[in-house]
Coordinates of C-alpha atoms in Angstrom, one line a residue:
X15 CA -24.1 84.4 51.8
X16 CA -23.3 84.4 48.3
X17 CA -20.1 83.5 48.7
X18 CA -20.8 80.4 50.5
X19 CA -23.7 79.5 48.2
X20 CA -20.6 80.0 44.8
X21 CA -18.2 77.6 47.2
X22 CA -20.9 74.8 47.6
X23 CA -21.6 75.2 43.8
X24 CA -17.7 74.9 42.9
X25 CA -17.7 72.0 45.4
X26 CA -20.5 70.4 44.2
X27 CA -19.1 71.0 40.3
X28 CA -15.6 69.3 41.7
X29 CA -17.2 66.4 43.6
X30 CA -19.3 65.7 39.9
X31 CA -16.3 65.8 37.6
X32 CA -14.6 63.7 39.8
X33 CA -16.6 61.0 40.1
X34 CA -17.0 61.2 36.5
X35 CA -13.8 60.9 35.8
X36 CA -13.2 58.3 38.1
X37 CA -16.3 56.5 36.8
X38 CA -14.8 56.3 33.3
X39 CA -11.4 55.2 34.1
X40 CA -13.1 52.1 36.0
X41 CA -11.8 49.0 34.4
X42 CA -15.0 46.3 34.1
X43 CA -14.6 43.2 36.3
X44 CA -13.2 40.0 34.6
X45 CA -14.8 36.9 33.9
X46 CA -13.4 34.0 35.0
X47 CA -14.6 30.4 33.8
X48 CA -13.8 27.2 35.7
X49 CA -13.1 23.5 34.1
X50 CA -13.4 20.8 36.6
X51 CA -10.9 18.0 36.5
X52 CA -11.3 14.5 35.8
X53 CA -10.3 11.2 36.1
X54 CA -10.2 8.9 33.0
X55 CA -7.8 7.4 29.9
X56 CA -6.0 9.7 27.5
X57 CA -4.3 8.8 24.5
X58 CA -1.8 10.6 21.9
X59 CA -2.8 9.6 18.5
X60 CA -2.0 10.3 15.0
X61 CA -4.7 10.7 12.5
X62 CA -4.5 9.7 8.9
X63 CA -6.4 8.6 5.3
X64 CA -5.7 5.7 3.3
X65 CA -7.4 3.2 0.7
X66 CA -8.6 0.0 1.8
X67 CA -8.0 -3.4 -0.5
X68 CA -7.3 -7.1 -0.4
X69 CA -4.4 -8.5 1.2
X70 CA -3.7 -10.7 -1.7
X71 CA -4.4 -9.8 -5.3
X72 CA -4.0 -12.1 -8.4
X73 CA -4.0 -10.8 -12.1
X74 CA -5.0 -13.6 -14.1
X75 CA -4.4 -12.8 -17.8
X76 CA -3.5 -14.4 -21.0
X77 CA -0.3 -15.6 -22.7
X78 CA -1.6 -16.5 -26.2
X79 CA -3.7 -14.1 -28.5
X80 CA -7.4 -15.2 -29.8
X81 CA -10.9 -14.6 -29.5
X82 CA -12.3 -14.6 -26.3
X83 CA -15.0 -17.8 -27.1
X84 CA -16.6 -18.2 -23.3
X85 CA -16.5 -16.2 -19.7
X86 CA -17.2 -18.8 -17.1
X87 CA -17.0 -16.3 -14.1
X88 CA -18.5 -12.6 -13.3
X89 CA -18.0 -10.3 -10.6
X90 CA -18.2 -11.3 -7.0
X91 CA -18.1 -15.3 -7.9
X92 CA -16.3 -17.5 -5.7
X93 CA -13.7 -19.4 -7.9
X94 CA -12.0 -22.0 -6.5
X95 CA -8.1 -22.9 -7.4
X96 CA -7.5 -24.6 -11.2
X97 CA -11.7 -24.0 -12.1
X98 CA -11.8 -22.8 -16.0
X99 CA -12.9 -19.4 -15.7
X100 CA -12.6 -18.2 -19.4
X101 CA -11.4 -20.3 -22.9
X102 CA -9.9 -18.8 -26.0
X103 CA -10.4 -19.9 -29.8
X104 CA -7.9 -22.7 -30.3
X105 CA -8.3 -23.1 -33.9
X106 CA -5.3 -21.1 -34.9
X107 CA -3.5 -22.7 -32.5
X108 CA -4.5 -25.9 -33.3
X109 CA -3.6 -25.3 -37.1
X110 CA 0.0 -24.6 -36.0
X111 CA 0.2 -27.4 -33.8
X112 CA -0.8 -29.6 -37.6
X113 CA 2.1 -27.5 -39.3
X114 CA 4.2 -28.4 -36.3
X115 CA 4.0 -32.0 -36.6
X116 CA 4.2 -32.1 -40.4
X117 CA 7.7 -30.7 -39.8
X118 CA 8.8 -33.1 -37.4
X119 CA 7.6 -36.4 -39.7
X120 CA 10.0 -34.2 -42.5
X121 CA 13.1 -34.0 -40.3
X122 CA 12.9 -37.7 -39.0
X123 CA 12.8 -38.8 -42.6
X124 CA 15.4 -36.7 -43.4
X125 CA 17.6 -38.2 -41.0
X126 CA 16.3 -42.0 -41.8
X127 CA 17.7 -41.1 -45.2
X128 CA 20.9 -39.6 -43.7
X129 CA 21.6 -42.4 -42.0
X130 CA 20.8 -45.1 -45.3
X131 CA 23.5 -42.7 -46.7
X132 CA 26.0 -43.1 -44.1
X133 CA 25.2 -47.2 -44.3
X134 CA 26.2 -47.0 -48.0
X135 CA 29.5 -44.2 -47.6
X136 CA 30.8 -46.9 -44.7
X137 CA 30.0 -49.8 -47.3
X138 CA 32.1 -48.3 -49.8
X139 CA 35.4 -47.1 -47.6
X140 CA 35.5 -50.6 -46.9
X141 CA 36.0 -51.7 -50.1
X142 CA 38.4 -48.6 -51.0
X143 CA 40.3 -50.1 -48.2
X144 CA 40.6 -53.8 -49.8
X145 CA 41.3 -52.3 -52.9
X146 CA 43.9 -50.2 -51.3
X147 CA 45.3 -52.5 -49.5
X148 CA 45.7 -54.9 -52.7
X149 CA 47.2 -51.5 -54.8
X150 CA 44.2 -51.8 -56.8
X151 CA 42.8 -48.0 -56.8
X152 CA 45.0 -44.6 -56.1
X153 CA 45.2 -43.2 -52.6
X154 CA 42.9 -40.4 -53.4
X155 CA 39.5 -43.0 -53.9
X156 CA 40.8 -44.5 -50.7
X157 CA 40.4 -40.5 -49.3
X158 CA 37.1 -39.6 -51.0
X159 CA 35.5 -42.0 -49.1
X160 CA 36.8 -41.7 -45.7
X161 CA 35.7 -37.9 -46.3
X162 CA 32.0 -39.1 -47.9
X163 CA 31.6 -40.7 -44.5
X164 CA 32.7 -38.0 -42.3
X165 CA 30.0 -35.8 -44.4
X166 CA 27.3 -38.0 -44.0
X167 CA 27.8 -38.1 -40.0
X168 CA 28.1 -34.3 -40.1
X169 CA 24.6 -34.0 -41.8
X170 CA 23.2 -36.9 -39.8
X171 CA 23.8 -34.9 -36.6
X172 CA 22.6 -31.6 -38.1
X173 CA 19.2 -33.2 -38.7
X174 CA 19.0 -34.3 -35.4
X175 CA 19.8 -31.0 -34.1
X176 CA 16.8 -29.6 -36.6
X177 CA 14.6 -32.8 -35.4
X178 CA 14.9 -31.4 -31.7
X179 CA 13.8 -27.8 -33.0
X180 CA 10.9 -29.0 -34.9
X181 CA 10.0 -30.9 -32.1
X182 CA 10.8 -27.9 -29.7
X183 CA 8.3 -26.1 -31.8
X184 CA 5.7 -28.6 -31.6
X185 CA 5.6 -28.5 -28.2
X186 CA 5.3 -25.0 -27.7
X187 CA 2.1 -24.8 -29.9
X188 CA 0.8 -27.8 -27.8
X189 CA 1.7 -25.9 -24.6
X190 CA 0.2 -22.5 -26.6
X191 CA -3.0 -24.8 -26.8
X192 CA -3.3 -25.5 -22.7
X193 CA -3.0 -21.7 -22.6
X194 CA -5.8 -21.0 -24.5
X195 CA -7.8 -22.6 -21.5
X196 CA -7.7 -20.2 -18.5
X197 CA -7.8 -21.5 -15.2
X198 CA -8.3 -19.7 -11.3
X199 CA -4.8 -19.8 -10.3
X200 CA -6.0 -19.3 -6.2
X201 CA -9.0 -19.9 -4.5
X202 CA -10.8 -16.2 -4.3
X203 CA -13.2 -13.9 -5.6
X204 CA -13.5 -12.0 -9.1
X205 CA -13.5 -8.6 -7.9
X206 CA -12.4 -7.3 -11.6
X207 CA -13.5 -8.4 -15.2
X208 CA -11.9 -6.8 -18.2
X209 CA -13.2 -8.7 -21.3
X210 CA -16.3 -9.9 -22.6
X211 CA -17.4 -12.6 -24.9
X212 CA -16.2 -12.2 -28.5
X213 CA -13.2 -9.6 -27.4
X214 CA -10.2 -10.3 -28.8
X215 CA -7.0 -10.2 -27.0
X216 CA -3.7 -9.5 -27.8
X217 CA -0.6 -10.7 -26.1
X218 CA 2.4 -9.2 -26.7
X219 CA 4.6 -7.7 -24.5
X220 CA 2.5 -7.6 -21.6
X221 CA -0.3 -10.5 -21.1
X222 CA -3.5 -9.0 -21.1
X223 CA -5.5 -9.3 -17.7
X224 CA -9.1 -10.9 -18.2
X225 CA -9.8 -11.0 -14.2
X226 CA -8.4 -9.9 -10.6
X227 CA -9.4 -12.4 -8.0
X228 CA -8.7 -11.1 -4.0
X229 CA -7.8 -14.3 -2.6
X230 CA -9.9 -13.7 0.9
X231 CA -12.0 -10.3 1.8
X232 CA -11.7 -11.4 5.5
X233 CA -8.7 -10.0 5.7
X234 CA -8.2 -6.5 4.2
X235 CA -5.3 -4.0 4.5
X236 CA -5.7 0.0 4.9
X237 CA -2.2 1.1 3.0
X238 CA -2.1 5.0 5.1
X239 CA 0.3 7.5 4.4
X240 CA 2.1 9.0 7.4
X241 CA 3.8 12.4 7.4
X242 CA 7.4 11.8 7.9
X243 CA 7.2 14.0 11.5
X244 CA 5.1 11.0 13.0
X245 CA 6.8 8.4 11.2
X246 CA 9.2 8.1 13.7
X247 CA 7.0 7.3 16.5
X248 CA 5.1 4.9 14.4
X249 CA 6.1 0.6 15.8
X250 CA 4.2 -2.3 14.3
X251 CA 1.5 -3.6 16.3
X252 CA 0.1 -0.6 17.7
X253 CA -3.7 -0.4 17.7
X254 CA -5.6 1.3 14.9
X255 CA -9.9 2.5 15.0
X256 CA -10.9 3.8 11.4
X257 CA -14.2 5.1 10.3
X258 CA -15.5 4.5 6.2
X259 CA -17.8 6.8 4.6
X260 CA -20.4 4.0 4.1
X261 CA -20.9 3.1 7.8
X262 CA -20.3 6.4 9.5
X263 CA -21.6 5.5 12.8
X264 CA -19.4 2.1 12.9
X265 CA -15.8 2.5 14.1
X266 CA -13.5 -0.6 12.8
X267 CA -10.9 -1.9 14.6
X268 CA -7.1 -2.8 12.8
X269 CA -3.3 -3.2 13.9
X270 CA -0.6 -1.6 12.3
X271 CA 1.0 -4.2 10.4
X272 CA 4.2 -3.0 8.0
X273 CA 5.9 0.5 8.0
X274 CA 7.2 1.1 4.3
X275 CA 11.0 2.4 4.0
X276 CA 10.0 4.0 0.6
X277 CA 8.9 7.8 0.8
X278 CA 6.7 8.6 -1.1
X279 CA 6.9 13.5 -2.5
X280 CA 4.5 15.3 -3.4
X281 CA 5.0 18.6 -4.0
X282 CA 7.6 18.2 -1.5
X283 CA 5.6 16.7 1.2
X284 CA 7.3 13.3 2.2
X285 CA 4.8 11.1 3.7
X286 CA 5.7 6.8 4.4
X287 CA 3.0 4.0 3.6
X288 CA 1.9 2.4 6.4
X289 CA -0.1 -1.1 6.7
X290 CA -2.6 -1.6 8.8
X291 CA -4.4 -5.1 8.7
X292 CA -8.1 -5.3 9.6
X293 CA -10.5 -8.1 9.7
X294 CA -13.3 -8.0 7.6
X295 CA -15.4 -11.0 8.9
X296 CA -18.8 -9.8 8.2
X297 CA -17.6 -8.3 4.3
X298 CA -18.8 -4.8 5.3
X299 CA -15.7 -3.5 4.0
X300 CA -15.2 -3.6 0.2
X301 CA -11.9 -2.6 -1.9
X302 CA -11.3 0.8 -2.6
X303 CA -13.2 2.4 0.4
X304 CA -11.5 5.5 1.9
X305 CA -11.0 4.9 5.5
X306 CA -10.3 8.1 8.8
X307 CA -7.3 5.8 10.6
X308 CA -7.0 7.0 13.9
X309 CA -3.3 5.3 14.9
X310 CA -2.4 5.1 19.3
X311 CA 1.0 5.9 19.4
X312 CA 0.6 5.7 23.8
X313 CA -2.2 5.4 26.0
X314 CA -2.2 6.4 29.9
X315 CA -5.4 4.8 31.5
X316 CA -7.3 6.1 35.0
X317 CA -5.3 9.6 35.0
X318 CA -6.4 12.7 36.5
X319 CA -7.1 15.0 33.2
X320 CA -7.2 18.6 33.2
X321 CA -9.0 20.1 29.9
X322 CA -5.9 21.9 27.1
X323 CA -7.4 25.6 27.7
X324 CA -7.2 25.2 31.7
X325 CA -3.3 24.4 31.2
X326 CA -2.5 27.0 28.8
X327 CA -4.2 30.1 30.9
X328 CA -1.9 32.6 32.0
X329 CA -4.2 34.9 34.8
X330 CA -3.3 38.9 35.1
X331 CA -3.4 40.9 38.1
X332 CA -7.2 42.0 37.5
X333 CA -8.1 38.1 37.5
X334 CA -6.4 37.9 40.7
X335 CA -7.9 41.2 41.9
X336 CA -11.4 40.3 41.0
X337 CA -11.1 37.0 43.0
X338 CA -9.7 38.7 45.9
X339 CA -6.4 36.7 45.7
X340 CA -2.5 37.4 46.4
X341 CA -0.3 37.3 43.1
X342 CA 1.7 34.1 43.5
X343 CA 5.9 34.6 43.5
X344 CA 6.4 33.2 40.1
X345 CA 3.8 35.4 38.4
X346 CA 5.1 38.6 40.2
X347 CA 7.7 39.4 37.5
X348 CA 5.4 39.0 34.6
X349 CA 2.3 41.2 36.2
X350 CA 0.1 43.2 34.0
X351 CA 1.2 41.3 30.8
X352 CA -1.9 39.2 31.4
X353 CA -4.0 37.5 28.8
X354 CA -1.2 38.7 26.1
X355 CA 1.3 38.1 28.3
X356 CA 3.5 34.4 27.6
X357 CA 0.8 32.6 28.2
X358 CA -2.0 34.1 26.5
X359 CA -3.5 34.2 23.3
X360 CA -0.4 34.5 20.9
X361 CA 2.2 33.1 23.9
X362 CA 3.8 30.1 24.5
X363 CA 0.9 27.3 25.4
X364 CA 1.8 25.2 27.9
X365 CA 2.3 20.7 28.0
X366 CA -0.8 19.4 27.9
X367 CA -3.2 16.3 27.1
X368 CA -6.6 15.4 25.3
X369 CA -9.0 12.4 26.6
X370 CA -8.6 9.4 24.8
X371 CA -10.6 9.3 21.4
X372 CA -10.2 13.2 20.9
X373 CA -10.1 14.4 17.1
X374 CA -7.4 16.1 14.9
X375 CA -6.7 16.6 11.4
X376 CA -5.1 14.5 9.1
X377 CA -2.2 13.4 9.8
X378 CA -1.5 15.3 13.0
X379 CA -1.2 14.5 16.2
X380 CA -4.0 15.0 18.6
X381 CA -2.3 15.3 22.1
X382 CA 0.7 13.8 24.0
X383 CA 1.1 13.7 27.8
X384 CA 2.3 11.6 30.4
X385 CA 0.0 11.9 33.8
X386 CA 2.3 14.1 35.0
X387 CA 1.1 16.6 33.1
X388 CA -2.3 16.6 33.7
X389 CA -1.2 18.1 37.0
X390 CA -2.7 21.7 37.7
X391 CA 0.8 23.0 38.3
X392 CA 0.3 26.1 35.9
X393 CA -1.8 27.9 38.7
X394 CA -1.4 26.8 42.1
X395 CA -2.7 29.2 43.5
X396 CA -6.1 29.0 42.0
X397 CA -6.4 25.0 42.4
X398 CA -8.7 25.2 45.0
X399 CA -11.5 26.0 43.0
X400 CA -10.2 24.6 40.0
X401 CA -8.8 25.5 36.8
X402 CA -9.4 28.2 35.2
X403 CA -9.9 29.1 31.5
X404 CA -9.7 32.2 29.6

């Protein structure tokens, strides 16, 4: 009897530590989370920054120095083409101008007397000639005043030469005086003014700028730099939505207008301007505003869509265990590797695409995938209830 009651003990002590051990070497059932496909447009997109501004900029600016005497325009007025927007001190100006003319009424009387001169030195190698001719003088009178006229004509025409200099110089000073008026030179807005009443400016080498008028804020350009990876997919006239700071619930809408050839390093990252032209009818947008562009390089519309994740999940055995499922062929050689496997976290993610609109950062590129790929090849054997994600 005691026997039999120490065997049911050691039986009962084996049957325990079994199902213990068992127990703990369990491995918990997976979770498995489904994505439903849909239909719909998707779009690869590259996403960017950039500055907006005026198509057409004018720097109007000085080329005489003077005392700024009146300011006719302020920011934000409408101007329209050849209105006097600003007038300089003319006085100097006007003193040289004097000076100017004094000098030319010299050098014309200087060549009137010239010419009385050359009257008298032809008057007088005439009658060196008779009196040659009748042996009367030597031959060197008769020379003296053939060169005497030859001087005078030589002296008349250098005075004419420093008549058309004087006059020259007149006329610059009366130009110098239009100058001193400054006029729009295109019909615009002052978006800029650099001087006030009473400033004096100097013009030297550069003409100093007094105003910047944009010729027509309906038209604005967004100059974006692209990353020289995208650049090559970038064509002129593909769509454009951007987003400003100032309106953030607004999206704007522009075309890509002018890829620049000239790269542009820093710290050597080569990026490529790009233009995009937008219309600005309603003058929301103002100069200088930083705008999100959001460039479509290729849009596929009413697709069937499969989410990123879904495409990129690589089941294991236990995923196809827990839903009662046979491993498919093409998985069979890479069992057990599961989610760290090729396809899991760490692997190789597979093709896939993002719906149309979706975000990335700057200068990156969102999605890209033809309908094709949207397919839910990766896991045919789980397509019947849909794809899966980790």
């Amino acid at each position: 009897m005691k026997k039999l009651i120490l065997t049911l003990i050691v039986l009962a002590v084996l049957g325990g530590g079994s199902y213990a051990y068992y127990k703990s070497k369990g491995v918990p059932e997976p979770t498995v989370t489904t994505m439903s496909l849909s239909r719909g447009d998707i779009a690869e997109t590259v996403q960017a920054t950039g500055t907006l501004g005026a198509v057409e900029t004018v720097d109007v600016g000085t080329q005489v120095s003077g005392v700024v005497e009146e300011m006719s325009a302020d920011f934000n007025d409408i101007v329209k083409k050849g209105q006097v927007i600003a007038r300089l001190d003319p006085s100097i100006i006007q003193t040289q101008i004097e000076q100017a003319k004094a000098n030319v009424t010299r050098a014309e009387a200087d060549l009137d007397r010239l010419r009385v001169n050359l009257t008298d030195a032809k008057r007088k190698l005439e009658q060196a000639k008779q009196m040659w001719d009748k042996q009367l003088i030597p031959r060197d009178q008769l020379e003296t005043a053939e060169l005497n006229v030859k001087t005078q004509e030589s002296q008349i025409r250098s005075s004419e030469a420093g008549l058309i200099q004087t006059k020259s110089q007149l006329n610059t000073q009366l130009v110098n005086l239009g100058h001193t008026v400054i006029k729009a030179p295109i019909d615009g807005i002052v978006i800029s003014r650099s001087v006030d009443q009473g400033q004096t400016v100097a013009a030297s080498m550069n003409a100093p700028v007094l105003y910047v008028i944009a010729a027509d804020l309906t038209k604005m350009q967004i100059i974006a730099n692209i990353d020289e990876s995208e650049i090559g997919r970038m064509r002129t006239g593909q769509p454009v939505t951007f987003r400003v700071d100032a309106y953030p619930t607004d999206t704007f809408r522009g075309m890509v207008h002018q890829i620049r050839l000239l790269p542009t390093t820093v710290q050597n990252v080569v990026t490529y301007s790009t233009v995009i032209s937008v219309p600005n009818p309603d003058y929301k947008l103002k100069p200088g505003m930083t705008g999100n562009v959001t460039i479509e390089i290729a849009r596929r519309e009413n697709v069937l869509r499969a989410p990123a994740a879904a495409l990129r999940f690589r089941p294991s055995n236990d995923v196809f265990a827990a839903l009662k499922q046979d491993v498919p062929p093409e998985l069979a050689r890479g069992a057990g590797r599961g989610a760290g496997g090729p396809g899991g976290p760490g692997g190789r993610a597979g093709q896939g695409s993002t719906p149309a609109g979706a975000a990335g950062g700057p200068g990156q590129t969102s999605a890209a995938a033809n309908p094709p790929a949207a397919s839910p090849a990766p896991a045919p054997a789980a397509a019947p209830q849909g794809q899966r994600g980790p």
